[in-house]
């Protein structure tokens, strides 16, 4: 299977493999098949949540794309590019920045194409083609000021009215806040995730909720999801899974948030079986007020080999705690059960498609996490695909000094990355304790950077430990060397390719990576890690891996102290000194080198196709294949899962 599918604009599209699928028995394959259908059936919901005209826009663009005969010229190329981006972002706003795309084609071109459409064959209706709709779509594509930003976080503005998403219609921020304050006051259960699964609209003078459920908002799509879940439940591996699916179906029938919490609690405890899934209104990043959730789905098949490694780490969690460099006063006496699974994604949908996450930790409700725990999964086949793609891009060669280092990366990069993730999640986030009187918000806006720094340092420190060989987690300590090389290279050079010249680093993970790399560079006096300039290009070379490991240990000790003591001054000092600013000269050099490689910074994934095989009137197998390209898959999904009324 070819991992790389295509690239356009700032995006590359990859395929992921699903190891072990073929060997599954028919029951499990059918379980996965129906869960996958339930994952794909919610696609239109996300388009509509991202903007109320997005489905009309998609229909019109697709009709033009499919019926145009003369597919040549710059306008056509730009038009195709635009449609591919709309598919990727489930709307006309960039998935990451949420700024509106600029079309590279002209209004003339758009209208010429539109007028050539034969309305009979195009699939478009009167609703699409009436004057008012076309005018709105024209503005959506060409007028920068119209619905310009999907999610606006600028604190001095009305966040609801300046965000063009479709979670709210006709209401102001203060009306939204008042509505949910009252809902909470009136409710007997204050723990509910108020507003999670609804759209808030103004009806005359009244503010009211349109709840996402069967018979309610998005009812047609939710009905389809529900039907596929009803099929899937027949093939569940055990009773707990059946209960989980039943609770989710109840939730989709009623829209009742209490059902959703019951579902989450049951879902957390469903640990047995090879197959698991995420399906529902989950993440709230798309709402500036953080209440309304976008729809998403993931079907997961356990990656046994990697999960075994994660379990070994979890079993030895106390050993790691006792053997880390942190002060004894800050260590935990016992480590409670951590649920960590490595999985292969089998199908991704909604807000996880095509841009898939690498790891997921759910549920989001803090009280459920505290009382019942959470499930943490790493998507190993997704990270492996990322890794494979990066090896063929010339990226490693450009930023490494020697061929030997590239070889190490190719040989061990994937295995050590996965191990780092397990150590980070389990040993890192699971370790350490706060001193009495210190609360988890003591470090304020530095809390998440310090926490991620701490987790990464645990991964780095133990990676180069003989214990890794003893536990069978690494084939050779060279794998740890490959990881150290990669970490330093990323922290000091390659990650800043994602940042515009002149900007600071803002994202917590990026800050923590630069903080660690820059701190050990300074603490080792430029000798342990050495800066080398060759032919005008900057590289970093590790001269002494043992000493570097010791430095990671020293920094870990200090970061743990900062967290345990809630020392916000020290947190601010270390983050601002090492994690935020970028050397402008180096940044400009790195951006130039990166531009030459033409590697898109964002990645998305195609799903494999699933086909039911019939034999003598019965289903005898589920076959998986990768025979699809990006546009083909998108058009197929629009046709098969285009289940919402166009309003
Ligand atoms: Zn983390």
Coordinates of C-alpha atoms and ligand atoms in Angstrom, one line a residue:
X1 CA 0.0 0.0 0.0
X2 CA 1.2 3.5 -0.9
X3 CA 1.1 5.8 2.1
X4 CA 1.2 9.0 0.3
X5 CA -1.9 9.9 -1.7
X6 CA -1.6 13.5 -2.8
X7 CA -0.9 17.1 -1.7
X8 CA -2.6 20.4 -2.3
X9 CA -2.0 23.8 -0.8
X10 CA -0.6 23.3 2.8
X11 CA -2.0 19.8 3.1
X12 CA -0.9 16.3 2.4
X13 CA -3.2 13.3 2.2
X14 CA -2.0 9.9 3.4
X15 CA -3.4 6.4 3.9
X16 CA -3.1 4.3 7.0
X17 CA -2.7 0.5 7.3
X18 CA -4.8 -1.6 9.6
X19 CA -2.6 -4.5 10.6
X20 CA -4.5 -7.6 11.8
X21 CA -7.8 -6.8 10.2
X22 CA -7.8 -9.6 7.7
X23 CA -7.2 -12.2 10.4
X24 CA -10.2 -11.2 12.5
X25 CA -13.2 -13.5 12.6
X26 CA -16.3 -12.6 10.7
X27 CA -18.2 -11.3 13.8
X28 CA -15.5 -8.8 14.7
X29 CA -15.2 -7.7 11.0
X30 CA -19.0 -7.1 11.0
X31 CA -18.8 -5.3 14.3
X32 CA -16.1 -3.0 12.8
X33 CA -18.1 -2.6 9.5
X34 CA -21.2 -1.4 11.2
X35 CA -19.4 0.9 13.6
X36 CA -17.6 2.3 10.6
X37 CA -20.9 3.1 8.9
X38 CA -22.0 4.8 12.1
X39 CA -18.8 6.8 11.9
X40 CA -19.2 8.0 8.3
X41 CA -23.0 8.7 8.6
X42 CA -22.4 11.8 10.8
X43 CA -20.2 13.6 8.1
X44 CA -22.9 16.2 7.1
X45 CA -23.4 17.2 10.8
X46 CA -19.9 18.6 11.0
X47 CA -20.2 20.5 7.8
X48 CA -23.4 22.2 9.1
X49 CA -22.0 22.8 12.5
X50 CA -19.1 24.6 10.9
X51 CA -21.4 27.0 9.0
X52 CA -25.0 27.1 8.1
X53 CA -24.4 27.4 4.3
X54 CA -21.6 24.9 4.1
X55 CA -23.7 22.0 2.8
X56 CA -25.2 24.2 0.1
X57 CA -21.7 25.4 -0.8
X58 CA -20.3 21.9 -1.0
X59 CA -23.2 20.7 -3.2
X60 CA -22.7 23.5 -5.6
X61 CA -18.9 23.1 -5.8
X62 CA -19.3 19.4 -6.3
X63 CA -21.9 19.8 -9.0
X64 CA -19.5 22.1 -10.9
X65 CA -16.6 19.8 -10.3
X66 CA -18.5 16.8 -11.7
X67 CA -20.2 18.3 -14.7
X68 CA -17.5 20.6 -16.1
X69 CA -16.2 19.1 -19.3
X70 CA -13.3 21.4 -20.0
X71 CA -11.1 20.6 -16.9
X72 CA -8.1 22.8 -17.8
X73 CA -6.6 26.2 -17.1
X74 CA -5.5 28.1 -14.0
X75 CA -9.0 29.0 -12.8
X76 CA -10.0 25.3 -13.0
X77 CA -6.9 24.3 -11.0
X78 CA -7.6 26.9 -8.4
X79 CA -11.2 25.9 -8.2
X80 CA -10.3 22.3 -7.6
X81 CA -7.8 23.3 -5.0
X82 CA -10.5 25.3 -3.2
X83 CA -13.0 22.4 -3.3
X84 CA -10.3 20.1 -1.8
X85 CA -9.7 22.5 1.0
X86 CA -13.5 22.8 1.7
X87 CA -13.7 19.0 1.9
X88 CA -10.7 18.9 4.2
X89 CA -12.0 21.6 6.6
X90 CA -15.7 20.7 6.3
X91 CA -16.3 24.2 5.2
X92 CA -14.7 27.3 3.7
X93 CA -12.5 28.1 6.8
X94 CA -9.1 26.7 7.5
X95 CA -9.3 23.7 9.9
X96 CA -6.4 25.1 12.1
X97 CA -6.5 28.9 11.8
X98 CA -10.3 29.0 11.2
X99 CA -9.7 31.9 8.8
X100 CA -11.7 31.9 5.5
X101 CA -9.9 30.6 2.4
X102 CA -9.1 32.9 -0.4
X103 CA -10.4 31.6 -3.7
X104 CA -7.7 31.6 -6.5
X105 CA -10.5 31.6 -9.2
X106 CA -12.6 34.5 -10.4
X107 CA -16.2 35.3 -9.9
X108 CA -16.6 35.2 -13.7
X109 CA -15.3 31.7 -13.7
X110 CA -17.7 30.7 -11.0
X111 CA -20.7 32.1 -12.7
X112 CA -19.7 30.7 -16.1
X113 CA -19.4 27.2 -14.6
X114 CA -22.7 27.6 -12.7
X115 CA -24.6 28.7 -15.8
X116 CA -23.4 25.7 -17.7
X117 CA -24.8 23.3 -15.2
X118 CA -27.6 21.2 -16.5
X119 CA -29.9 21.5 -13.5
X120 CA -31.5 18.1 -14.3
X121 CA -28.3 16.1 -14.0
X122 CA -26.5 18.2 -11.4
X123 CA -28.4 17.0 -8.4
X124 CA -29.0 20.6 -7.4
X125 CA -32.5 21.7 -6.5
X126 CA -34.5 24.9 -6.5
X127 CA -33.1 25.5 -3.0
X128 CA -29.6 25.6 -4.3
X129 CA -30.3 27.6 -7.5
X130 CA -32.6 30.3 -6.3
X131 CA -31.2 33.8 -6.5
X132 CA -30.8 34.3 -2.7
X133 CA -28.8 31.1 -2.2
X134 CA -26.5 31.9 -5.0
X135 CA -25.9 35.4 -3.7
X136 CA -25.0 34.0 -0.2
X137 CA -22.7 31.4 -1.7
X138 CA -21.0 34.1 -3.8
X139 CA -20.4 36.1 -0.7
X140 CA -19.2 33.1 1.2
X141 CA -16.6 32.4 -1.4
X142 CA -15.5 35.9 -2.5
X143 CA -16.4 38.4 0.2
X144 CA -13.7 38.4 2.9
X145 CA -15.8 40.3 5.3
X146 CA -18.7 37.9 5.2
X147 CA -18.4 35.0 7.8
X148 CA -14.7 35.7 7.9
X149 CA -13.7 33.7 10.9
X150 CA -15.2 30.4 12.1
X151 CA -14.0 30.7 15.8
X152 CA -13.0 34.1 17.2
X153 CA -11.2 34.2 20.5
X154 CA -10.5 38.0 20.7
X155 CA -11.6 38.8 24.2
X156 CA -12.8 42.3 23.5
X157 CA -15.5 41.3 21.0
X158 CA -18.8 39.5 21.1
X159 CA -17.3 36.0 20.6
X160 CA -20.6 34.5 19.4
X161 CA -21.5 37.2 16.9
X162 CA -18.0 37.4 15.4
X163 CA -17.7 33.6 15.0
X164 CA -19.4 32.2 11.9
X165 CA -19.9 28.7 13.2
X166 CA -23.5 27.4 13.4
X167 CA -23.8 26.6 17.1
X168 CA -25.7 29.8 17.6
X169 CA -28.0 31.9 15.4
X170 CA -29.2 35.4 16.1
X171 CA -28.1 35.4 19.7
X172 CA -25.5 37.6 21.5
X173 CA -22.8 36.4 23.8
X174 CA -24.6 37.8 26.8
X175 CA -27.8 36.1 25.8
X176 CA -26.0 32.8 25.5
X177 CA -24.3 33.2 28.9
X178 CA -27.6 34.2 30.6
X179 CA -29.4 31.2 29.0
X180 CA -26.9 28.6 30.3
X181 CA -26.5 30.2 33.7
X182 CA -30.3 29.9 34.1
X183 CA -30.3 26.3 32.7
X184 CA -27.7 25.4 35.3
X185 CA -29.5 27.1 38.2
X186 CA -32.8 25.4 37.2
X187 CA -31.3 21.9 36.8
X188 CA -31.1 19.3 39.6
X189 CA -27.9 17.9 38.2
X190 CA -25.2 20.6 38.1
X191 CA -22.6 18.3 36.6
X192 CA -24.2 18.0 33.2
X193 CA -22.3 19.4 30.2
X194 CA -24.9 22.1 29.5
X195 CA -25.3 23.1 25.9
X196 CA -23.1 20.3 24.6
X197 CA -25.5 18.9 22.0
X198 CA -27.7 21.7 20.7
X199 CA -27.9 24.9 18.6
X200 CA -29.1 28.0 20.4
X201 CA -31.3 30.3 18.3
X202 CA -33.5 33.3 18.6
X203 CA -37.2 32.7 17.8
X204 CA -39.0 36.0 17.9
X205 CA -37.9 37.3 21.2
X206 CA -37.4 33.9 22.7
X207 CA -34.0 32.2 23.0
X208 CA -34.3 28.5 22.6
X209 CA -32.3 25.3 22.1
X210 CA -32.6 23.0 19.1
X211 CA -31.4 19.7 20.5
X212 CA -29.4 17.3 18.3
X213 CA -31.4 14.1 18.4
X214 CA -33.7 11.8 16.5
X215 CA -36.7 14.0 15.5
X216 CA -34.7 17.1 16.4
X217 CA -31.8 19.0 14.9
X218 CA -29.7 16.7 12.6
X219 CA -32.4 14.1 13.1
X220 CA -31.9 12.5 9.7
X221 CA -28.2 11.9 10.2
X222 CA -28.6 10.8 13.8
X223 CA -31.3 8.3 12.7
X224 CA -28.8 6.8 10.3
X225 CA -26.1 6.6 12.9
X226 CA -28.6 5.0 15.3
X227 CA -29.5 2.4 12.7
X228 CA -25.9 1.4 12.1
X229 CA -25.4 1.2 15.9
X230 CA -28.4 -1.1 16.1
X231 CA -26.7 -3.3 13.5
X232 CA -23.3 -3.1 15.3
X233 CA -24.8 -4.1 18.7
X234 CA -25.5 -7.6 17.3
X235 CA -21.9 -8.3 16.8
X236 CA -20.5 -6.7 20.1
X237 CA -17.8 -8.8 21.7
X238 CA -19.2 -8.7 25.2
X239 CA -22.0 -7.5 27.4
X240 CA -20.3 -4.3 28.4
X241 CA -19.9 -3.2 24.8
X242 CA -23.5 -3.9 24.2
X243 CA -24.5 -1.8 27.2
X244 CA -22.3 1.0 26.0
X245 CA -23.8 1.0 22.5
X246 CA -27.3 0.8 24.0
X247 CA -26.7 3.9 26.1
X248 CA -25.4 5.8 23.1
X249 CA -28.5 4.9 21.2
X250 CA -30.7 6.1 24.1
X251 CA -28.8 9.3 24.1
X252 CA -29.3 9.8 20.4
X253 CA -33.0 9.1 20.8
X254 CA -33.6 11.5 23.7
X255 CA -30.8 14.1 23.5
X256 CA -30.7 13.8 27.3
X257 CA -27.3 14.8 28.7
X258 CA -27.8 12.6 31.7
X259 CA -27.9 9.6 29.3
X260 CA -24.7 10.9 27.8
X261 CA -22.9 10.9 31.1
X262 CA -24.1 7.4 31.8
X263 CA -22.8 6.4 28.4
X264 CA -19.4 8.0 29.2
X265 CA -19.1 6.2 32.5
X266 CA -19.9 2.9 31.0
X267 CA -17.6 3.6 28.1
X268 CA -14.6 4.3 30.4
X269 CA -15.1 0.9 32.0
X270 CA -15.4 -1.0 28.7
X271 CA -11.8 -2.3 28.4
X272 CA -12.2 -5.9 27.2
X273 CA -12.3 -6.7 23.6
X274 CA -10.3 -5.9 20.5
X275 CA -12.6 -3.2 19.1
X276 CA -13.6 0.1 20.6
X277 CA -15.0 3.3 19.3
X278 CA -15.7 7.0 19.8
X279 CA -19.0 8.4 18.4
X280 CA -20.8 11.5 19.4
X281 CA -20.7 15.2 20.2
X282 CA -17.3 15.3 21.9
X283 CA -14.8 18.2 21.5
X284 CA -15.7 21.8 22.1
X285 CA -12.7 23.6 20.5
X286 CA -15.0 24.9 17.7
X287 CA -17.1 27.0 20.2
X288 CA -15.3 30.1 21.5
X289 CA -17.3 29.6 24.8
X290 CA -16.2 25.9 24.9
X291 CA -19.7 24.5 25.4
X292 CA -21.0 23.1 22.1
X293 CA -19.4 20.0 20.8
X294 CA -18.7 19.0 17.2
X295 CA -19.6 15.5 16.0
X296 CA -16.8 13.0 15.6
X297 CA -16.2 9.2 15.3
X298 CA -13.3 6.8 15.4
X299 CA -13.4 3.0 15.1
X300 CA -10.4 1.4 16.8
X301 CA -8.8 -2.0 16.6
X302 CA -6.4 -2.8 19.4
X303 CA -2.7 -2.9 18.4
X304 CA -1.7 -5.8 20.6
X305 CA 2.0 -5.5 20.3
X306 CA 2.1 -1.8 21.2
X307 CA -0.6 -2.3 23.9
X308 CA 1.5 -4.9 25.5
X309 CA 4.4 -2.4 25.7
X310 CA 2.0 0.1 27.3
X311 CA 0.9 -2.4 29.8
X312 CA 4.4 -3.3 30.8
X313 CA 5.1 0.3 31.4
X314 CA 1.9 0.7 33.5
X315 CA 2.8 -2.4 35.5
X316 CA 6.2 -0.9 36.3
X317 CA 4.8 2.6 37.0
X318 CA 6.0 2.5 40.6
X319 CA 9.5 1.5 39.6
X320 CA 9.7 4.5 37.3
X321 CA 8.4 6.7 40.0
X322 CA 11.0 5.5 42.5
X323 CA 13.9 5.7 40.0
X324 CA 13.2 9.1 38.5
X325 CA 15.5 12.0 39.4
X326 CA 12.7 13.8 41.3
X327 CA 13.0 14.7 45.0
X328 CA 11.5 12.0 47.3
X329 CA 9.1 14.4 48.8
X330 CA 7.4 14.9 45.4
X331 CA 7.0 11.2 44.5
X332 CA 3.8 9.3 44.8
X333 CA 3.7 6.3 47.2
X334 CA 1.5 4.3 44.9
X335 CA 0.3 4.6 41.4
X336 CA -3.3 3.9 40.6
X337 CA -4.4 1.9 37.5
X338 CA -3.8 3.8 34.3
X339 CA -5.7 2.7 31.2
X340 CA -3.5 3.1 28.2
X341 CA -4.2 1.5 24.9
X342 CA -2.4 1.5 21.6
X343 CA -4.9 1.2 18.7
X344 CA -5.1 1.2 15.0
X345 CA -7.7 3.6 13.6
X346 CA -9.9 1.6 11.2
X347 CA -12.2 4.5 10.2
X348 CA -12.3 8.1 11.2
X349 CA -15.2 10.5 10.7
X350 CA -16.6 13.9 11.5
X351 CA -14.1 16.1 13.3
X352 CA -11.4 13.4 13.2
X353 CA -11.5 13.2 9.4
X354 CA -9.5 13.7 7.3
X355 CA -7.2 15.4 9.9
X356 CA -6.9 12.7 12.5
X357 CA -5.4 13.1 16.0
X358 CA -2.5 11.0 17.2
X359 CA -3.8 10.4 20.7
X360 CA -7.1 10.8 22.4
X361 CA -7.9 11.0 26.1
X362 CA -11.6 10.9 27.0
X363 CA -14.2 11.6 28.4
X364 CA -13.9 15.3 28.8
X365 CA -16.2 15.8 31.8
X366 CA -13.7 16.4 34.7
X367 CA -16.0 14.9 37.3
X368 CA -16.2 11.6 35.4
X369 CA -12.4 11.6 35.0
X370 CA -11.9 12.0 38.7
X371 CA -14.5 9.4 39.8
X372 CA -14.3 6.8 37.0
X373 CA -11.0 7.5 35.3
X374 CA -10.3 8.1 31.6
X375 CA -9.2 6.1 28.6
X376 CA -6.1 7.2 26.8
X377 CA -5.4 5.8 23.3
X378 CA -2.5 6.3 21.0
X379 CA -3.2 5.8 17.3
X380 CA -0.1 3.9 16.2
X381 CA -1.0 3.3 12.6
X382 CA -1.7 7.0 12.1
X383 CA 1.7 8.0 13.7
X384 CA 3.4 5.2 11.6
X385 CA 2.0 6.7 8.4
X386 CA 3.1 10.2 9.4
X387 CA 6.5 8.7 10.1
X388 CA 6.8 6.9 6.8
X389 CA 5.7 10.0 4.8
X390 CA 8.3 12.1 6.6
X391 CA 11.1 9.7 5.6
X392 CA 10.4 10.1 1.9
X393 CA 10.1 13.8 1.9
X394 CA 13.8 14.7 2.3
X395 CA 12.9 16.4 5.6
X396 CA 15.3 14.2 7.7
X397 CA 18.1 14.7 5.2
X398 CA 17.8 18.4 5.2
X399 CA 18.1 18.9 8.9
X400 CA 20.5 16.1 9.9
X401 CA 24.3 16.4 9.7
X402 CA 25.2 12.9 8.8
X403 CA 23.8 10.0 6.8
X404 CA 24.3 7.8 9.9
X405 CA 21.8 9.9 11.8
X406 CA 19.3 9.6 9.0
X407 CA 19.8 5.8 9.0
X408 CA 19.1 5.6 12.8
X409 CA 16.0 7.6 12.3
X410 CA 14.7 5.3 9.5
X411 CA 15.5 2.2 11.5
X412 CA 14.2 3.2 14.9
X413 CA 12.2 6.5 14.6
X414 CA 8.8 4.9 14.7
X415 CA 9.4 2.4 17.5
X416 CA 11.0 5.0 19.8
X417 CA 8.3 7.6 19.0
X418 CA 5.6 5.2 20.1
X419 CA 7.5 4.3 23.2
X420 CA 8.0 7.9 24.1
X421 CA 4.2 8.4 23.8
X422 CA 3.5 5.6 26.2
X423 CA 6.1 6.9 28.7
X424 CA 4.8 10.4 28.3
X425 CA 1.2 9.5 29.0
X426 CA 1.7 6.9 31.7
X427 CA 4.9 7.6 33.6
X428 CA 4.9 11.3 32.8
X429 CA 1.4 12.5 33.4
X430 CA 0.7 9.7 36.0
X431 CA 3.7 10.5 38.3
X432 CA 4.5 13.0 41.0
X433 CA 2.4 14.8 43.7
X434 CA 1.5 18.3 44.8
X435 CA 2.6 19.5 48.2
X436 CA -0.2 20.1 50.7
X437 CA -2.0 23.4 49.9
X438 CA -0.8 23.6 46.3
X439 CA -3.7 23.4 43.8
X440 CA -3.5 22.2 40.2
X441 CA -4.2 25.7 38.9
X442 CA -1.3 27.2 40.9
X443 CA 0.9 27.6 37.8
X444 CA -1.8 29.6 36.0
X445 CA -1.2 30.0 32.3
X446 CA 2.1 28.1 32.6
X447 CA 0.4 25.0 34.0
X448 CA 0.0 23.1 30.7
X449 CA 3.5 23.9 29.4
X450 CA 5.1 22.7 32.7
X451 CA 3.0 19.6 32.7
X452 CA 3.9 18.7 29.1
X453 CA 7.5 19.4 29.8
X454 CA 7.4 17.1 32.8
X455 CA 5.8 14.3 30.8
X456 CA 8.2 14.6 27.9
X457 CA 11.2 14.6 30.3
X458 CA 10.0 11.4 31.9
X459 CA 9.9 9.9 28.4
X460 CA 13.4 11.2 27.5
X461 CA 15.0 10.3 30.8
X462 CA 13.9 6.6 30.8
X463 CA 14.2 6.0 27.1
X464 CA 18.0 5.8 27.5
X465 CA 17.8 3.4 30.5
X466 CA 19.0 -0.2 30.4
X467 CA 15.6 -1.0 31.9
X468 CA 14.1 -0.5 28.4
X469 CA 16.1 -3.5 27.2
X470 CA 15.4 -5.5 30.3
X471 CA 11.6 -5.0 29.8
X472 CA 11.9 -5.7 26.1
X473 CA 10.6 -2.3 25.2
X474 CA 13.5 -1.4 22.9
X475 CA 15.5 -3.6 20.6
X476 CA 18.7 -1.6 21.2
X477 CA 19.8 1.6 22.9
X478 CA 20.5 3.0 19.5
X479 CA 16.8 3.5 19.3
X480 CA 17.0 5.9 22.2
X481 CA 19.8 7.7 20.4
X482 CA 17.6 8.1 17.4
X483 CA 15.0 9.5 19.6
X484 CA 17.3 12.0 21.3
X485 CA 18.6 13.1 17.9
X486 CA 15.0 13.6 16.7
X487 CA 13.9 15.4 19.8
X488 CA 16.8 17.9 19.7
X489 CA 16.4 18.5 16.0
X490 CA 12.7 19.1 16.3
X491 CA 12.9 21.3 19.4
X492 CA 15.6 23.6 18.1
X493 CA 15.0 23.4 14.3
X494 CA 12.2 21.7 12.6
X495 CA 9.2 22.5 14.6
X496 CA 9.5 26.2 14.0
X497 CA 8.7 25.5 10.3
X498 CA 5.1 25.7 11.5
X499 CA 5.5 29.3 12.8
X500 CA 5.4 32.5 10.8
X501 CA 8.6 34.6 10.9
X502 CA 8.3 37.2 13.7
X503 CA 5.7 35.2 15.7
X504 CA 6.5 33.7 19.1
X505 CA 5.7 30.1 20.1
X506 CA 2.3 29.9 21.7
X507 CA 1.2 26.2 21.5
X508 CA 1.9 24.4 24.8
X509 CA 3.5 21.3 23.2
X510 CA 5.7 23.3 21.0
X511 CA 6.8 25.5 23.9
X512 CA 7.7 22.5 26.0
X513 CA 9.8 20.9 23.2
X514 CA 11.8 24.1 22.6
X515 CA 12.1 24.6 26.4
X516 CA 13.7 21.2 26.9
X517 CA 16.0 21.3 23.9
X518 CA 17.1 24.9 24.4
X519 CA 17.7 24.3 28.2
X520 CA 19.9 21.2 27.7
X521 CA 21.8 23.0 24.9
X522 CA 22.6 25.9 27.3
X523 CA 23.2 23.7 30.4
X524 CA 25.7 21.6 28.4
X525 CA 27.6 24.7 27.4
X526 CA 27.1 23.9 23.7
X527 CA 29.3 20.9 24.2
X528 CA 26.9 18.1 25.1
X529 CA 24.7 19.3 22.3
X530 CA 26.8 21.3 19.8
X531 CA 25.7 23.8 17.2
X532 CA 27.3 23.3 13.9
X533 CA 27.1 25.5 10.8
X534 CA 28.0 24.0 7.5
X535 CA 27.6 25.7 4.2
X536 CA 25.4 28.3 5.8
X537 CA 23.1 25.7 7.3
X538 CA 22.6 25.2 11.0
X539 CA 22.6 21.7 12.6
X540 CA 22.7 20.4 16.2
X541 CA 24.8 17.4 17.0
X542 CA 24.7 15.3 20.2
X543 CA 28.3 14.7 21.4
X544 CA 27.6 12.7 24.5
X545 CA 24.3 10.8 24.9
X546 CA 24.9 9.8 28.6
X547 CA 25.6 13.4 29.6
X548 CA 22.5 14.5 27.7
X549 CA 20.4 12.0 29.6
X550 CA 21.8 13.3 32.9
X551 CA 20.8 16.8 31.9
X552 CA 17.3 15.6 31.1
X553 CA 17.3 14.2 34.6
X554 CA 18.5 17.5 36.2
X555 CA 15.8 19.4 34.4
X556 CA 13.1 16.8 35.3
X557 CA 14.0 17.3 39.0
X558 CA 13.6 21.1 38.7
X559 CA 10.3 20.9 36.7
X560 CA 8.8 18.5 39.2
X561 CA 9.8 20.8 42.0
X562 CA 8.1 23.8 40.2
X563 CA 4.9 21.8 39.8
X564 CA 4.9 20.2 43.3
X565 CA 5.6 23.6 45.0
X566 CA 3.3 25.6 42.6
X567 CA 6.3 27.9 42.0
X568 CA 4.7 30.1 39.4
X569 CA 7.6 32.6 39.3
X570 CA 10.1 29.8 38.4
X571 CA 7.6 28.4 35.8
X572 CA 7.3 31.8 34.2
X573 CA 11.0 32.3 34.2
X574 CA 12.0 29.0 32.6
X575 CA 9.2 29.1 30.0
X576 CA 9.8 32.7 28.9
X577 CA 13.5 32.2 28.8
X578 CA 13.6 28.9 26.8
X579 CA 10.2 28.2 25.4
X580 CA 8.7 31.2 23.7
X581 CA 11.2 33.3 21.7
X582 CA 12.7 32.2 18.4
X583 CA 16.1 33.4 17.2
X584 CA 15.0 35.4 14.1
X585 CA 18.0 34.7 12.0
X586 CA 17.8 31.0 12.6
X587 CA 14.0 31.0 12.0
X588 CA 14.4 32.7 8.7
X589 CA 17.1 30.2 7.6
X590 CA 15.0 27.2 8.7
X591 CA 11.9 28.5 6.9
X592 CA 13.9 29.0 3.7
X593 CA 15.3 25.5 3.9
X594 CA 11.8 24.1 4.6
X595 CA 10.2 25.9 1.7
X596 CA 12.6 24.3 -0.7
X597 CA 11.4 20.9 0.3
X598 CA 7.8 21.7 -0.4
X599 CA 6.5 19.6 2.4
X600 CA 2.9 20.6 3.5
X601 CA 2.7 21.2 7.2
X602 CA -0.8 19.7 7.7
X603 CA -1.8 16.1 7.1
X604 CA -5.1 14.2 6.6
X605 CA -6.0 10.6 6.0
X606 CA -8.1 8.6 3.6
X607 CA -10.2 5.8 5.1
X608 CA -9.9 2.3 3.7
X609 CA -13.0 1.0 1.8
X610 CA -15.0 -1.8 3.3
X611 CA -17.1 -4.2 1.2
X612 CA -19.5 -6.9 2.3
X613 CA -18.9 -10.2 0.4
X614 CA -22.0 -12.3 -0.2
X615 CA -22.0 -16.0 -0.6
X616 CA -25.2 -18.1 -1.1
X617 CA -27.2 -15.1 0.1
X618 CA -25.2 -14.8 3.3
X619 CA -22.4 -12.4 4.2
X620 CA -19.2 -14.4 4.1
X621 CA -16.6 -11.7 4.6
X622 CA -15.8 -8.0 4.9
X623 CA -13.0 -7.0 2.6
X624 CA -10.9 -3.9 3.1
X625 CA -9.1 -2.1 0.3
X626 CA -7.3 1.2 -0.3
X627 CA -8.3 1.7 -3.9
X628 CA -9.5 5.3 -3.7
X629 CA -8.2 8.7 -4.1
X630 CA -9.1 11.8 -2.2
X631 CA -11.7 13.4 -4.5
X632 CA -13.2 10.0 -5.2
X633 CA -13.7 9.3 -1.4
X634 CA -15.1 12.7 -0.7
X635 CA -17.6 12.5 -3.6
X636 CA -18.6 9.0 -2.5
X637 CA -19.2 10.1 1.1
X638 CA -21.2 13.1 -0.1
X639 CA -23.4 10.8 -2.1
X640 CA -23.8 7.9 0.4
X641 CA -23.9 9.9 3.6
X642 CA -25.5 13.2 2.4
X643 CA -28.4 12.7 4.7
X644 CA -29.4 16.2 5.9
X645 CA -32.1 18.3 4.5
X646 CA -30.8 21.4 2.8
X647 CA -32.4 24.3 4.6
Ligands
LIG1 ZN1 0.8 15.2 27.5

